[in-house]
């Protein structure tokens, strides 16, 4: 399992618009690619030193091949939409994570 994590710091001036767009448009568009089987949007807690609100969006793919297909076939268009709508009001960095082991209470 591969988790593609996108951390976004969202300027206060577009916060609500961005969050609604993520939930109503962007995440459904990404789910429609068929490359991820689970997506979580989580808010980073704590005092943001540089203002805005920070979110981690975690896109879970079955394997590396699915993530690579997403990068090749879908990512440029979807990233472009974000940039066109929000410009430099959303600052992002991306990481890839591989699940080693998950522990759960029964």
N, CA, C and O atoms as a Tinker XYZ file with bonds, in Angstrom:
   424  protein
     1  N      0.845000   -1.167000    0.000000    73     2
     2  CA     0.000000    0.000000    0.000000    64     1     3
     3  C      0.891000    1.231000    0.000000    63     2     4     5
     4  O      1.863000    1.312000    0.750000    81     3
     5  N      0.544000    2.184000   -0.851000    73     3     6
     6  CA     1.272000    3.445000   -0.963000    64     5     7
     7  C      0.320000    4.587000   -0.602000    63     6     8     9
     8  O     -0.815000    4.634000   -1.076000    81     7
     9  N      0.792000    5.494000    0.233000    73     7    10
    10  CA     0.017000    6.683000    0.573000    64     9    11
    11  C      0.724000    7.879000   -0.048000    63    10    12    13
    12  O      1.886000    8.160000    0.248000    81    11
    13  N      0.009000    8.566000   -0.902000    73    11    14
    14  CA     0.485000    9.800000   -1.519000    64    13    15
    15  C     -0.072000   10.925000   -0.657000    63    14    16    17
    16  O     -1.283000   11.144000   -0.629000    81    15
    17  N      0.796000   11.633000    0.042000    73    15    18
    18  CA     0.394000   12.656000    0.994000    64    17    19
    19  C      0.680000   14.040000    0.419000    63    18    20    21
    20  O      1.807000   14.338000    0.024000    81    19
    21  N     -0.354000   14.880000    0.375000    73    19    22
    22  CA    -0.189000   16.258000   -0.072000    64    21    23
    23  C     -0.541000   17.161000    1.109000    63    22    24    25
    24  O     -1.685000   17.192000    1.562000    81    23
    25  N      0.456000   17.891000    1.596000    73    23    26
    26  CA     0.251000   18.820000    2.697000    64    25    27
    27  C      0.074000   20.210000    2.100000    63    26    28    29
    28  O      0.907000   20.674000    1.322000    81    27
    29  N     -1.021000   20.867000    2.473000    73    27    30
    30  CA    -1.374000   22.160000    1.899000    64    29    31
    31  C     -1.596000   23.186000    2.991000    63    30    32    33
    32  O     -2.369000   22.959000    3.922000    81    31
    33  N     -0.917000   24.314000    2.875000    73    31    34
    34  CA    -1.201000   25.457000    3.736000    64    33    35
    35  C     -2.088000   26.395000    2.925000    63    34    36    37
    36  O     -1.691000   26.881000    1.866000    81    35
    37  N     -3.294000   26.642000    3.437000    73    35    38
    38  CA    -4.320000   27.375000    2.706000    64    37    39
    39  C     -4.508000   28.753000    3.325000    63    38    40    41
    40  O     -4.776000   28.874000    4.521000    81    39
    41  N     -4.368000   29.777000    2.513000    73    39    42
    42  CA    -4.540000   31.159000    2.964000    64    41    43
    43  C     -5.965000   31.368000    3.482000    63    42    44    45
    44  O     -6.924000   30.833000    2.925000    81    43
    45  N     -6.089000   32.149000    4.549000    73    43    46
    46  CA    -7.398000   32.403000    5.156000    64    45    47
    47  C     -8.401000   33.005000    4.170000    63    46    48    49
    48  O     -9.601000   32.757000    4.282000    81    47
    49  N     -7.920000   33.789000    3.212000    73    47    50
    50  CA    -8.821000   34.487000    2.285000    64    49    51
    51  C     -9.580000   33.544000    1.357000    63    50    52    53
    52  O    -10.616000   33.929000    0.813000    81    51
    53  N     -9.089000   32.313000    1.163000    73    51    54
    54  CA    -9.764000   31.369000    0.268000    64    53    55
    55  C    -10.049000   30.034000    0.952000    63    54    56    57
    56  O    -10.433000   29.064000    0.298000    81    55
    57  N     -9.862000   29.990000    2.258000    73    55    58
    58  CA    -9.969000   28.735000    3.004000    64    57    59
    59  C    -11.272000   27.989000    2.734000    63    58    60    61
    60  O    -11.241000   26.825000    2.336000    81    59
    61  N    -12.400000   28.631000    2.940000    73    59    62
    62  CA   -13.689000   27.947000    2.792000    64    61    63
    63  C    -13.925000   27.529000    1.343000    63    62    64    65
    64  O    -14.427000   26.434000    1.092000    81    63
    65  N    -13.574000   28.378000    0.401000    73    63    66
    66  CA   -13.726000   28.055000   -1.015000    64    65    67
    67  C    -12.878000   26.837000   -1.387000    63    66    68    69
    68  O    -13.344000   25.942000   -2.092000    81    67
    69  N    -11.632000   26.808000   -0.909000    73    67    70
    70  CA   -10.736000   25.684000   -1.199000    64    69    71
    71  C    -11.278000   24.383000   -0.614000    63    70    72    73
    72  O    -11.306000   23.355000   -1.290000    81    71
    73  N    -11.707000   24.433000    0.647000    73    71    74
    74  CA   -12.196000   23.226000    1.311000    64    73    75
    75  C    -13.436000   22.677000    0.601000    63    74    76    77
    76  O    -13.547000   21.467000    0.403000    81    75
    77  N    -14.352000   23.539000    0.223000    73    75    78
    78  CA   -15.548000   23.089000   -0.498000    64    77    79
    79  C    -15.171000   22.509000   -1.859000    63    78    80    81
    80  O    -15.721000   21.489000   -2.274000    81    79
    81  N    -14.231000   23.158000   -2.557000    73    79    82
    82  CA   -13.777000   22.653000   -3.852000    64    81    83
    83  C    -13.121000   21.280000   -3.702000    63    82    84    85
    84  O    -13.349000   20.386000   -4.516000    81    83
    85  N    -12.310000   21.120000   -2.664000    73    83    86
    86  CA   -11.673000   19.823000   -2.419000    64    85    87
    87  C    -12.730000   18.738000   -2.250000    63    86    88    89
    88  O    -12.632000   17.676000   -2.866000    81    87
    89  N    -13.733000   18.995000   -1.426000    73    87    90
    90  CA   -14.723000   17.964000   -1.102000    64    89    91
    91  C    -15.723000   17.721000   -2.228000    63    90    92    93
    92  O    -16.140000   16.588000   -2.465000    81    91
    93  N    -16.102000   18.797000   -2.921000    73    91    94
    94  CA   -17.146000   18.671000   -3.938000    64    93    95
    95  C    -16.622000   18.370000   -5.339000    63    94    96    97
    96  O    -17.346000   17.798000   -6.154000    81    95
    97  N    -15.376000   18.746000   -5.634000    73    95    98
    98  CA   -14.860000   18.614000   -6.996000    64    97    99
    99  C    -13.562000   17.809000   -7.080000    63    98   100   101
   100  O    -13.501000   16.794000   -7.774000    81    99
   101  N    -12.535000   18.261000   -6.377000    73    99   102
   102  CA   -11.204000   17.687000   -6.548000    64   101   103
   103  C    -11.129000   16.221000   -6.096000    63   102   104   105
   104  O    -10.681000   15.363000   -6.857000    81   103
   105  N    -11.555000   15.940000   -4.893000    73   103   106
   106  CA   -11.493000   14.552000   -4.402000    64   105   107
   107  C    -12.373000   13.631000   -5.245000    63   106   108   109
   108  O    -11.919000   12.547000   -5.610000    81   107
   109  N    -13.616000   14.010000   -5.572000    73   107   110
   110  CA   -14.390000   13.134000   -6.463000    64   109   111
   111  C    -13.710000   12.908000   -7.824000    63   110   112   113
   112  O    -13.769000   11.804000   -8.366000    81   111
   113  N    -13.066000   13.945000   -8.378000    73   111   114
   114  CA   -12.354000   13.782000   -9.645000    64   113   115
   115  C    -11.203000   12.787000   -9.501000    63   114   116   117
   116  O    -10.971000   11.968000  -10.390000    81   115
   117  N    -10.489000   12.859000   -8.385000    73   115   118
   118  CA    -9.383000   11.931000   -8.171000    64   117   119
   119  C     -9.897000   10.515000   -7.933000    63   118   120   121
   120  O     -9.315000    9.557000   -8.442000    81   119
   121  N    -10.967000   10.368000   -7.174000    73   119   122
   122  CA   -11.545000    9.036000   -6.967000    64   121   123
   123  C    -11.991000    8.437000   -8.302000    63   122   124   125
   124  O    -11.887000    7.228000   -8.508000    81   123
   125  N    -12.486000    9.281000   -9.204000    73   123   126
   126  CA   -12.971000    8.808000  -10.503000    64   125   127
   127  C    -11.845000    8.260000  -11.386000    63   126   128   129
   128  O    -12.120000    7.555000  -12.356000    81   127
   129  N    -10.591000    8.569000  -11.071000    73   127   130
   130  CA    -9.482000    8.025000  -11.849000    64   129   131
   131  C     -9.321000    6.526000  -11.616000    63   130   132   133
   132  O     -8.741000    5.829000  -12.449000    81   131
   133  N     -9.828000    6.027000  -10.493000    73   131   134
   134  CA    -9.687000    4.617000  -10.161000    64   133   135
   135  C     -8.313000    4.225000   -9.652000    63   134   136   137
   136  O     -8.026000    3.035000   -9.517000    81   135
   137  N     -7.464000    5.191000   -9.370000    73   135   138
   138  CA    -6.092000    4.897000   -8.939000    64   137   139
   139  C     -5.954000    4.809000   -7.421000    63   138   140   141
   140  O     -4.980000    4.245000   -6.921000    81   139
   141  N     -6.915000    5.359000   -6.687000    73   139   142
   142  CA    -6.877000    5.353000   -5.224000    64   141   143
   143  C     -8.168000    4.740000   -4.696000    63   142   144   145
   144  O     -9.239000    4.949000   -5.265000    81   143
   145  N     -8.063000    3.988000   -3.617000    73   143   146
   146  CA    -9.271000    3.393000   -3.053000    64   145   147
   147  C     -9.732000    4.076000   -1.778000    63   146   148   149
   148  O    -10.806000    3.771000   -1.261000    81   147
   149  N     -8.916000    5.008000   -1.264000    73   147   150
   150  CA    -9.311000    5.728000   -0.049000    64   149   151
   151  C     -8.602000    7.075000   -0.059000    63   150   152   153
   152  O     -7.428000    7.171000   -0.416000    81   151
   153  N     -9.334000    8.115000    0.340000    73   151   154
   154  CA    -8.745000    9.450000    0.473000    64   153   155
   155  C     -9.221000   10.032000    1.797000    63   154   156   157
   156  O    -10.408000    9.989000    2.119000    81   155
   157  N     -8.278000   10.575000    2.556000    73   155   158
   158  CA    -8.594000   11.238000    3.827000    64   157   159
   159  C     -8.131000   12.677000    3.753000    63   158   160   161
   160  O     -7.039000   12.963000    3.262000    81   159
   161  N     -8.966000   13.585000    4.244000    73   159   162
   162  CA    -8.564000   14.976000    4.432000    64   161   163
   163  C     -8.491000   15.193000    5.934000    63   162   164   165
   164  O     -9.492000   15.055000    6.638000    81   163
   165  N     -7.304000   15.532000    6.421000    73   163   166
   166  CA    -7.143000   15.772000    7.856000    64   165   167
   167  C     -6.555000   17.167000    8.069000    63   166   168   169
   168  O     -5.683000   17.614000    7.324000    81   167
   169  N     -7.043000   17.822000    9.079000    73   167   170
   170  CA    -6.566000   19.157000    9.442000    64   169   171
   171  C     -5.387000   19.007000   10.392000    63   170   172   173
   172  O     -5.451000   18.243000   11.355000    81   171
   173  N     -4.322000   19.732000   10.122000    73   171   174
   174  CA    -3.157000   19.722000   10.998000    64   173   175
   175  C     -3.469000   20.644000   12.168000    63   174   176   177
   176  O     -3.792000   21.817000   11.980000    81   175
   177  N     -3.369000   20.101000   13.376000    73   175   178
   178  CA    -3.680000   20.875000   14.576000    64   177   179
   179  C     -2.452000   21.626000   15.066000    63   178   180   181
   180  O     -1.318000   21.205000   14.842000    81   179
   181  N     -2.691000   22.720000   15.725000    73   179   182
   182  CA    -1.595000   23.510000   16.268000    64   181   183
   183  C     -1.626000   24.917000   15.705000    63   182   184   185
   184  O     -2.392000   25.222000   14.791000    81   183
   185  N     -0.805000   25.744000   16.250000    73   183   186
   186  CA    -0.728000   27.137000   15.852000    64   185   187
   187  C      0.147000   27.257000   14.610000    63   186   188   189
   188  O      1.337000   26.945000   14.658000    81   187
   189  N     -0.422000   27.697000   13.520000    73   187   190
   190  CA     0.330000   27.855000   12.272000    64   189   191
   191  C      1.120000   29.151000   12.338000    63   190   192   193
   192  O      0.534000   30.232000   12.393000    81   191
   193  N      2.431000   29.055000   12.331000    73   191   194
   194  CA     3.318000   30.209000   12.479000    64   193   195
   195  C      3.178000   31.218000   11.351000    63   194   196   197
   196  O      3.348000   32.417000   11.569000    81   195
   197  N      2.874000   30.749000   10.159000    73   195   198
   198  CA     2.844000   31.641000    9.009000    64   197   199
   199  C      1.424000   31.987000    8.568000    63   198   200   201
   200  O      1.224000   32.518000    7.475000    81   199
   201  N      0.450000   31.691000    9.405000    73   199   202
   202  CA    -0.937000   31.977000    9.067000    64   201   203
   203  C     -1.547000   30.863000    8.237000    63   202   204   205
   204  O     -0.882000   29.890000    7.883000    81   203
   205  N     -2.822000   31.025000    7.937000    73   203   206
   206  CA    -3.533000   30.025000    7.150000    64   205   207
   207  C     -3.859000   28.783000    7.955000    63   206   208   209
   208  O     -3.622000   28.718000    9.161000    81   207
   209  N     -4.403000   27.809000    7.264000    73   207   210
   210  CA    -4.769000   26.530000    7.851000    64   209   211
   211  C     -4.080000   25.441000    7.037000    63   210   212   213
   212  O     -4.033000   25.510000    5.809000    81   211
   213  N     -3.550000   24.441000    7.726000    73   211   214
   214  CA    -2.817000   23.379000    7.041000    64   213   215
   215  C     -3.597000   22.073000    7.089000    63   214   216   217
   216  O     -4.144000   21.686000    8.121000    81   215
   217  N     -3.631000   21.405000    5.937000    73   215   218
   218  CA    -4.301000   20.118000    5.797000    64   217   219
   219  C     -3.329000   19.105000    5.219000    63   218   220   221
   220  O     -2.426000   19.451000    4.457000    81   219
   221  N     -3.526000   17.857000    5.588000    73   219   222
   222  CA    -2.845000   16.735000    4.964000    64   221   223
   223  C     -3.919000   15.916000    4.257000    63   222   224   225
   224  O     -4.877000   15.459000    4.880000    81   223
   225  N     -3.749000   15.737000    2.951000    73   223   226
   226  CA    -4.683000   14.909000    2.202000    64   225   227
   227  C     -3.931000   13.641000    1.824000    63   226   228   229
   228  O     -2.895000   13.690000    1.162000    81   227
   229  N     -4.468000   12.507000    2.255000    73   227   230
   230  CA    -3.792000   11.220000    2.099000    64   229   231
   231  C     -4.562000   10.354000    1.107000    63   230   232   233
   232  O     -5.689000    9.930000    1.362000    81   231
   233  N     -3.920000   10.109000   -0.026000    73   231   234
   234  CA    -4.504000    9.324000   -1.113000    64   233   235
   235  C     -3.880000    7.930000   -1.053000    63   234   236   237
   236  O     -2.666000    7.796000   -1.203000    81   235
   237  N     -4.681000    6.902000   -0.838000    73   235   238
   238  CA    -4.158000    5.546000   -0.664000    64   237   239
   239  C     -4.352000    4.727000   -1.936000    63   238   240   241
   240  O     -5.470000    4.558000   -2.424000    81   239
   241  N     -3.230000    4.222000   -2.462000    73   239   242
   242  CA    -3.231000    3.386000   -3.664000    64   241   243
   243  C     -2.825000    1.962000   -3.289000    63   242   244   245
   244  O     -2.097000    1.754000   -2.319000    81   243
   245  N     -3.293000    0.994000   -4.051000    73   243   246
   246  CA    -2.949000   -0.403000   -3.794000    64   245   247
   247  C     -1.467000   -0.676000   -3.954000    63   246   248   249
   248  O     -0.892000   -1.486000   -3.228000    81   247
   249  N     -0.844000    0.016000   -4.925000    73   247   250
   250  CA     0.546000   -0.287000   -5.226000    64   249   251
   251  C      1.217000    0.881000   -5.957000    63   250   252   253
   252  O      0.568000    1.865000   -6.311000    81   251
   253  N      2.482000    0.756000   -6.166000    73   251   254
   254  CA     3.298000    1.771000   -6.830000    64   253   255
   255  C      2.832000    2.023000   -8.268000    63   254   256   257
   256  O      2.839000    3.161000   -8.737000    81   255
   257  N      2.431000    0.964000   -8.956000    73   255   258
   258  CA     1.984000    1.089000  -10.337000    64   257   259
   259  C      0.772000    2.021000  -10.457000    63   258   260   261
   260  O      0.707000    2.852000  -11.363000    81   259
   261  N     -0.179000    1.876000   -9.541000    73   259   262
   262  CA    -1.365000    2.752000   -9.561000    64   261   263
   263  C     -0.963000    4.207000   -9.346000    63   262   264   265
   264  O     -1.483000    5.100000  -10.015000    81   263
   265  N     -0.043000    4.449000   -8.419000    73   263   266
   266  CA     0.404000    5.817000   -8.175000    64   265   267
   267  C      1.128000    6.370000   -9.404000    63   266   268   269
   268  O      0.900000    7.515000   -9.794000    81   267
   269  N      1.989000    5.573000  -10.008000    73   267   270
   270  CA     2.702000    6.015000  -11.209000    64   269   271
   271  C      1.729000    6.317000  -12.357000    63   270   272   273
   272  O      1.924000    7.277000  -13.103000    81   271
   273  N      0.698000    5.506000  -12.492000    73   271   274
   274  CA    -0.323000    5.761000  -13.515000    64   273   275
   275  C     -1.044000    7.078000  -13.234000    63   274   276   277
   276  O     -1.332000    7.844000  -14.153000    81   275
   277  N     -1.330000    7.334000  -11.963000    73   275   278
   278  CA    -1.954000    8.612000  -11.599000    64   277   279
   279  C     -1.042000    9.774000  -11.995000    63   278   280   281
   280  O     -1.489000   10.731000  -12.627000    81   279
   281  N      0.227000    9.688000  -11.624000    73   279   282
   282  CA     1.177000   10.750000  -11.983000    64   281   283
   283  C      1.197000   10.985000  -13.490000    63   282   284   285
   284  O      1.160000   12.129000  -13.944000    81   283
   285  N      1.256000    9.922000  -14.251000    73   283   286
   286  CA     1.400000   10.020000  -15.701000    64   285   287
   287  C      0.116000   10.503000  -16.386000    63   286   288   289
   288  O      0.161000   11.371000  -17.258000    81   287
   289  N     -1.025000    9.936000  -15.987000    73   287   290
   290  CA    -2.254000   10.153000  -16.736000    64   289   291
   291  C     -3.178000   11.237000  -16.196000    63   290   292   293
   292  O     -4.035000   11.726000  -16.933000    81   291
   293  N     -3.031000   11.628000  -14.930000    73   291   294
   294  CA    -4.023000   12.508000  -14.320000    64   293   295
   295  C     -3.453000   13.712000  -13.572000    63   294   296   297
   296  O     -4.058000   14.783000  -13.565000    81   295
   297  N     -2.311000   13.540000  -12.955000    73   295   298
   298  CA    -1.773000   14.572000  -12.072000    64   297   299
   299  C     -1.575000   15.940000  -12.740000    63   298   300   301
   300  O     -1.955000   16.950000  -12.148000    81   299
   301  N     -1.000000   16.016000  -13.938000    73   299   302
   302  CA    -0.774000   17.352000  -14.521000    64   301   303
   303  C     -2.061000   18.174000  -14.651000    63   302   304   305
   304  O     -2.077000   19.360000  -14.321000    81   303
   305  N     -3.120000   17.555000  -15.125000    73   303   306
   306  CA    -4.396000   18.258000  -15.290000    64   305   307
   307  C     -4.969000   18.698000  -13.940000    63   306   308   309
   308  O     -5.390000   19.844000  -13.781000    81   307
   309  N     -4.979000   17.779000  -12.972000    73   307   310
   310  CA    -5.587000   18.085000  -11.677000    64   309   311
   311  C     -4.778000   19.118000  -10.893000    63   310   312   313
   312  O     -5.352000   19.981000  -10.230000    81   311
   313  N     -3.464000   19.035000  -10.966000    73   311   314
   314  CA    -2.633000   20.059000  -10.320000    64   313   315
   315  C     -2.828000   21.412000  -10.989000    63   314   316   317
   316  O     -2.852000   22.449000  -10.326000    81   315
   317  N     -2.968000   21.388000  -12.309000    73   315   318
   318  CA    -3.188000   22.624000  -13.056000    64   317   319
   319  C     -4.474000   23.325000  -12.653000    63   318   320   321
   320  O     -4.514000   24.551000  -12.553000    81   319
   321  N     -5.523000   22.548000  -12.423000    73   319   322
   322  CA    -6.789000   23.134000  -11.981000    64   321   323
   323  C     -6.624000   23.853000  -10.645000    63   322   324   325
   324  O     -7.128000   24.960000  -10.457000    81   323
   325  N     -5.911000   23.211000   -9.721000    73   323   326
   326  CA    -5.679000   23.817000   -8.403000    64   325   327
   327  C     -4.920000   25.133000   -8.561000    63   326   328   329
   328  O     -5.282000   26.150000   -7.969000    81   327
   329  N     -3.869000   25.095000   -9.366000    73   327   330
   330  CA    -3.035000   26.282000   -9.567000    64   329   331
   331  C     -3.840000   27.406000  -10.206000    63   330   332   333
   332  O     -3.717000   28.565000   -9.809000    81   331
   333  N     -4.658000   27.069000  -11.188000    73   331   334
   334  CA    -5.458000   28.070000  -11.880000    64   333   335
   335  C     -6.474000   28.718000  -10.932000    63   334   336   337
   336  O     -6.675000   29.931000  -10.982000    81   335
   337  N     -7.105000   27.930000  -10.083000    73   335   338
   338  CA    -8.131000   28.452000   -9.175000    64   337   339
   339  C     -7.553000   29.229000   -7.992000    63   338   340   341
   340  O     -8.097000   30.260000   -7.597000    81   339
   341  N     -6.450000   28.733000   -7.428000    73   339   342
   342  CA    -5.984000   29.278000   -6.155000    64   341   343
   343  C     -4.588000   29.888000   -6.184000    63   342   344   345
   344  O     -4.175000   30.529000   -5.218000    81   343
   345  N     -3.863000   29.698000   -7.270000    73   343   346
   346  CA    -2.545000   30.318000   -7.421000    64   345   347
   347  C     -1.636000   30.068000   -6.238000    63   346   348   349
   348  O     -1.482000   28.934000   -5.785000    81   347
   349  N     -1.034000   31.139000   -5.740000    73   347   350
   350  CA    -0.097000   31.020000   -4.618000    64   349   351
   351  C     -0.773000   31.138000   -3.257000    63   350   352   353
   352  O     -0.100000   31.322000   -2.243000    81   351
   353  N     -2.098000   31.033000   -3.229000    73   351   354
   354  CA    -2.841000   31.068000   -1.957000    64   353   355
   355  C     -2.834000   29.705000   -1.266000    63   354   356   357
   356  O     -3.239000   29.583000   -0.110000    81   355
   357  N     -2.369000   28.675000   -1.991000    73   355   358
   358  CA    -2.229000   27.330000   -1.425000    64   357   359
   359  C     -0.794000   26.882000   -1.681000    63   358   360   361
   360  O     -0.375000   26.723000   -2.827000    81   359
   361  N     -0.054000   26.681000   -0.601000    73   359   362
   362  CA     1.329000   26.213000   -0.698000    64   361   363
   363  C      1.345000   24.735000   -0.354000    63   362   364   365
   364  O      0.774000   24.324000    0.656000    81   363
   365  N      2.001000   23.926000   -1.193000    73   363   366
   366  CA     1.936000   22.477000   -1.007000    64   365   367
   367  C      3.311000   21.826000   -1.047000    63   366   368   369
   368  O      4.247000   22.324000   -1.671000    81   367
   369  N      3.395000   20.697000   -0.359000    73   367   370
   370  CA     4.506000   19.782000   -0.570000    64   369   371
   371  C      3.959000   18.362000   -0.514000    63   370   372   373
   372  O      2.963000   18.078000    0.152000    81   371
   373  N      4.636000   17.491000   -1.228000    73   371   374
   374  CA     4.146000   16.129000   -1.413000    64   373   375
   375  C      5.153000   15.116000   -0.901000    63   374   376   377
   376  O      6.363000   15.304000   -1.024000    81   375
   377  N      4.633000   14.035000   -0.323000    73   375   378
   378  CA     5.479000   12.930000    0.116000    64   377   379
   379  C      4.788000   11.625000   -0.248000    63   378   380   381
   380  O      3.567000   11.563000   -0.388000    81   379
   381  N      5.591000   10.592000   -0.398000    73   379   382
   382  CA     5.075000    9.248000   -0.636000    64   381   383
   383  C      5.439000    8.400000    0.568000    63   382   384   385
   384  O      6.563000    8.450000    1.066000    81   383
   385  N      4.473000    7.621000    1.028000    73   383   386
   386  CA     4.656000    6.783000    2.205000    64   385   387
   387  C      4.297000    5.349000    1.847000    63   386   388   389
   388  O      3.352000    5.106000    1.097000    81   387
   389  N      5.047000    4.415000    2.382000    73   387   390
   390  CA     4.726000    3.002000    2.190000    64   389   391
   391  C      4.363000    2.402000    3.543000    63   390   392   393
   392  O      5.129000    2.499000    4.502000    81   391
   393  N      3.193000    1.785000    3.608000    73   391   394
   394  CA     2.758000    1.159000    4.853000    64   393   395
   395  C      3.636000   -0.051000    5.145000    63   394   396   397
   396  O      3.769000   -0.945000    4.309000    81   395
   397  N      4.228000   -0.076000    6.322000    73   395   398
   398  CA     5.047000   -1.203000    6.759000    64   397   399
   399  C      4.197000   -2.157000    7.580000    63   398   400   401
   400  O      4.176000   -3.362000    7.325000    81   399
   401  N      3.495000   -1.612000    8.569000    73   399   402
   402  CA     2.634000   -2.434000    9.428000    64   401   403
   403  C      1.576000   -1.526000   10.037000    63   402   404   405
   404  O      1.856000   -0.375000   10.373000    81   403
   405  N      0.378000   -2.037000   10.175000    73   403   406
   406  CA    -0.707000   -1.305000   10.803000    64   405   407
   407  C     -1.178000   -2.107000   12.023000    63   406   408   409
   408  O     -1.357000   -3.322000   11.945000    81   407
   409  N     -1.370000   -1.426000   13.125000    73   407   410
   410  CA    -1.838000   -2.061000   14.358000    64   409   411
   411  C     -3.191000   -1.500000   14.700000    63   410   412   413
   412  O     -3.406000   -0.291000   14.613000    81   411
   413  N     -4.116000   -2.370000   15.091000    73   411   414
   414  CA    -5.471000   -1.958000   15.442000    64   413   415
   415  C     -5.903000   -2.656000   16.710000    63   414   416   417
   416  O     -5.504000   -3.786000   16.992000    81   415
   417  N     -6.732000   -1.955000   17.469000    73   415   418
   418  CA    -7.392000   -2.582000   18.620000    64   417   419
   419  C     -8.524000   -3.429000   18.093000    63   418   420   421
   420  O     -9.209000   -3.045000   17.145000    81   419
   421  N     -8.723000   -4.581000   18.704000    73   419   422
   422  CA    -9.794000   -5.482000   18.269000    64   421   423
   423  C    -11.057000   -5.165000   19.003000    63   422   424
   424  O    -12.080000   -5.813000   18.780000    81   423
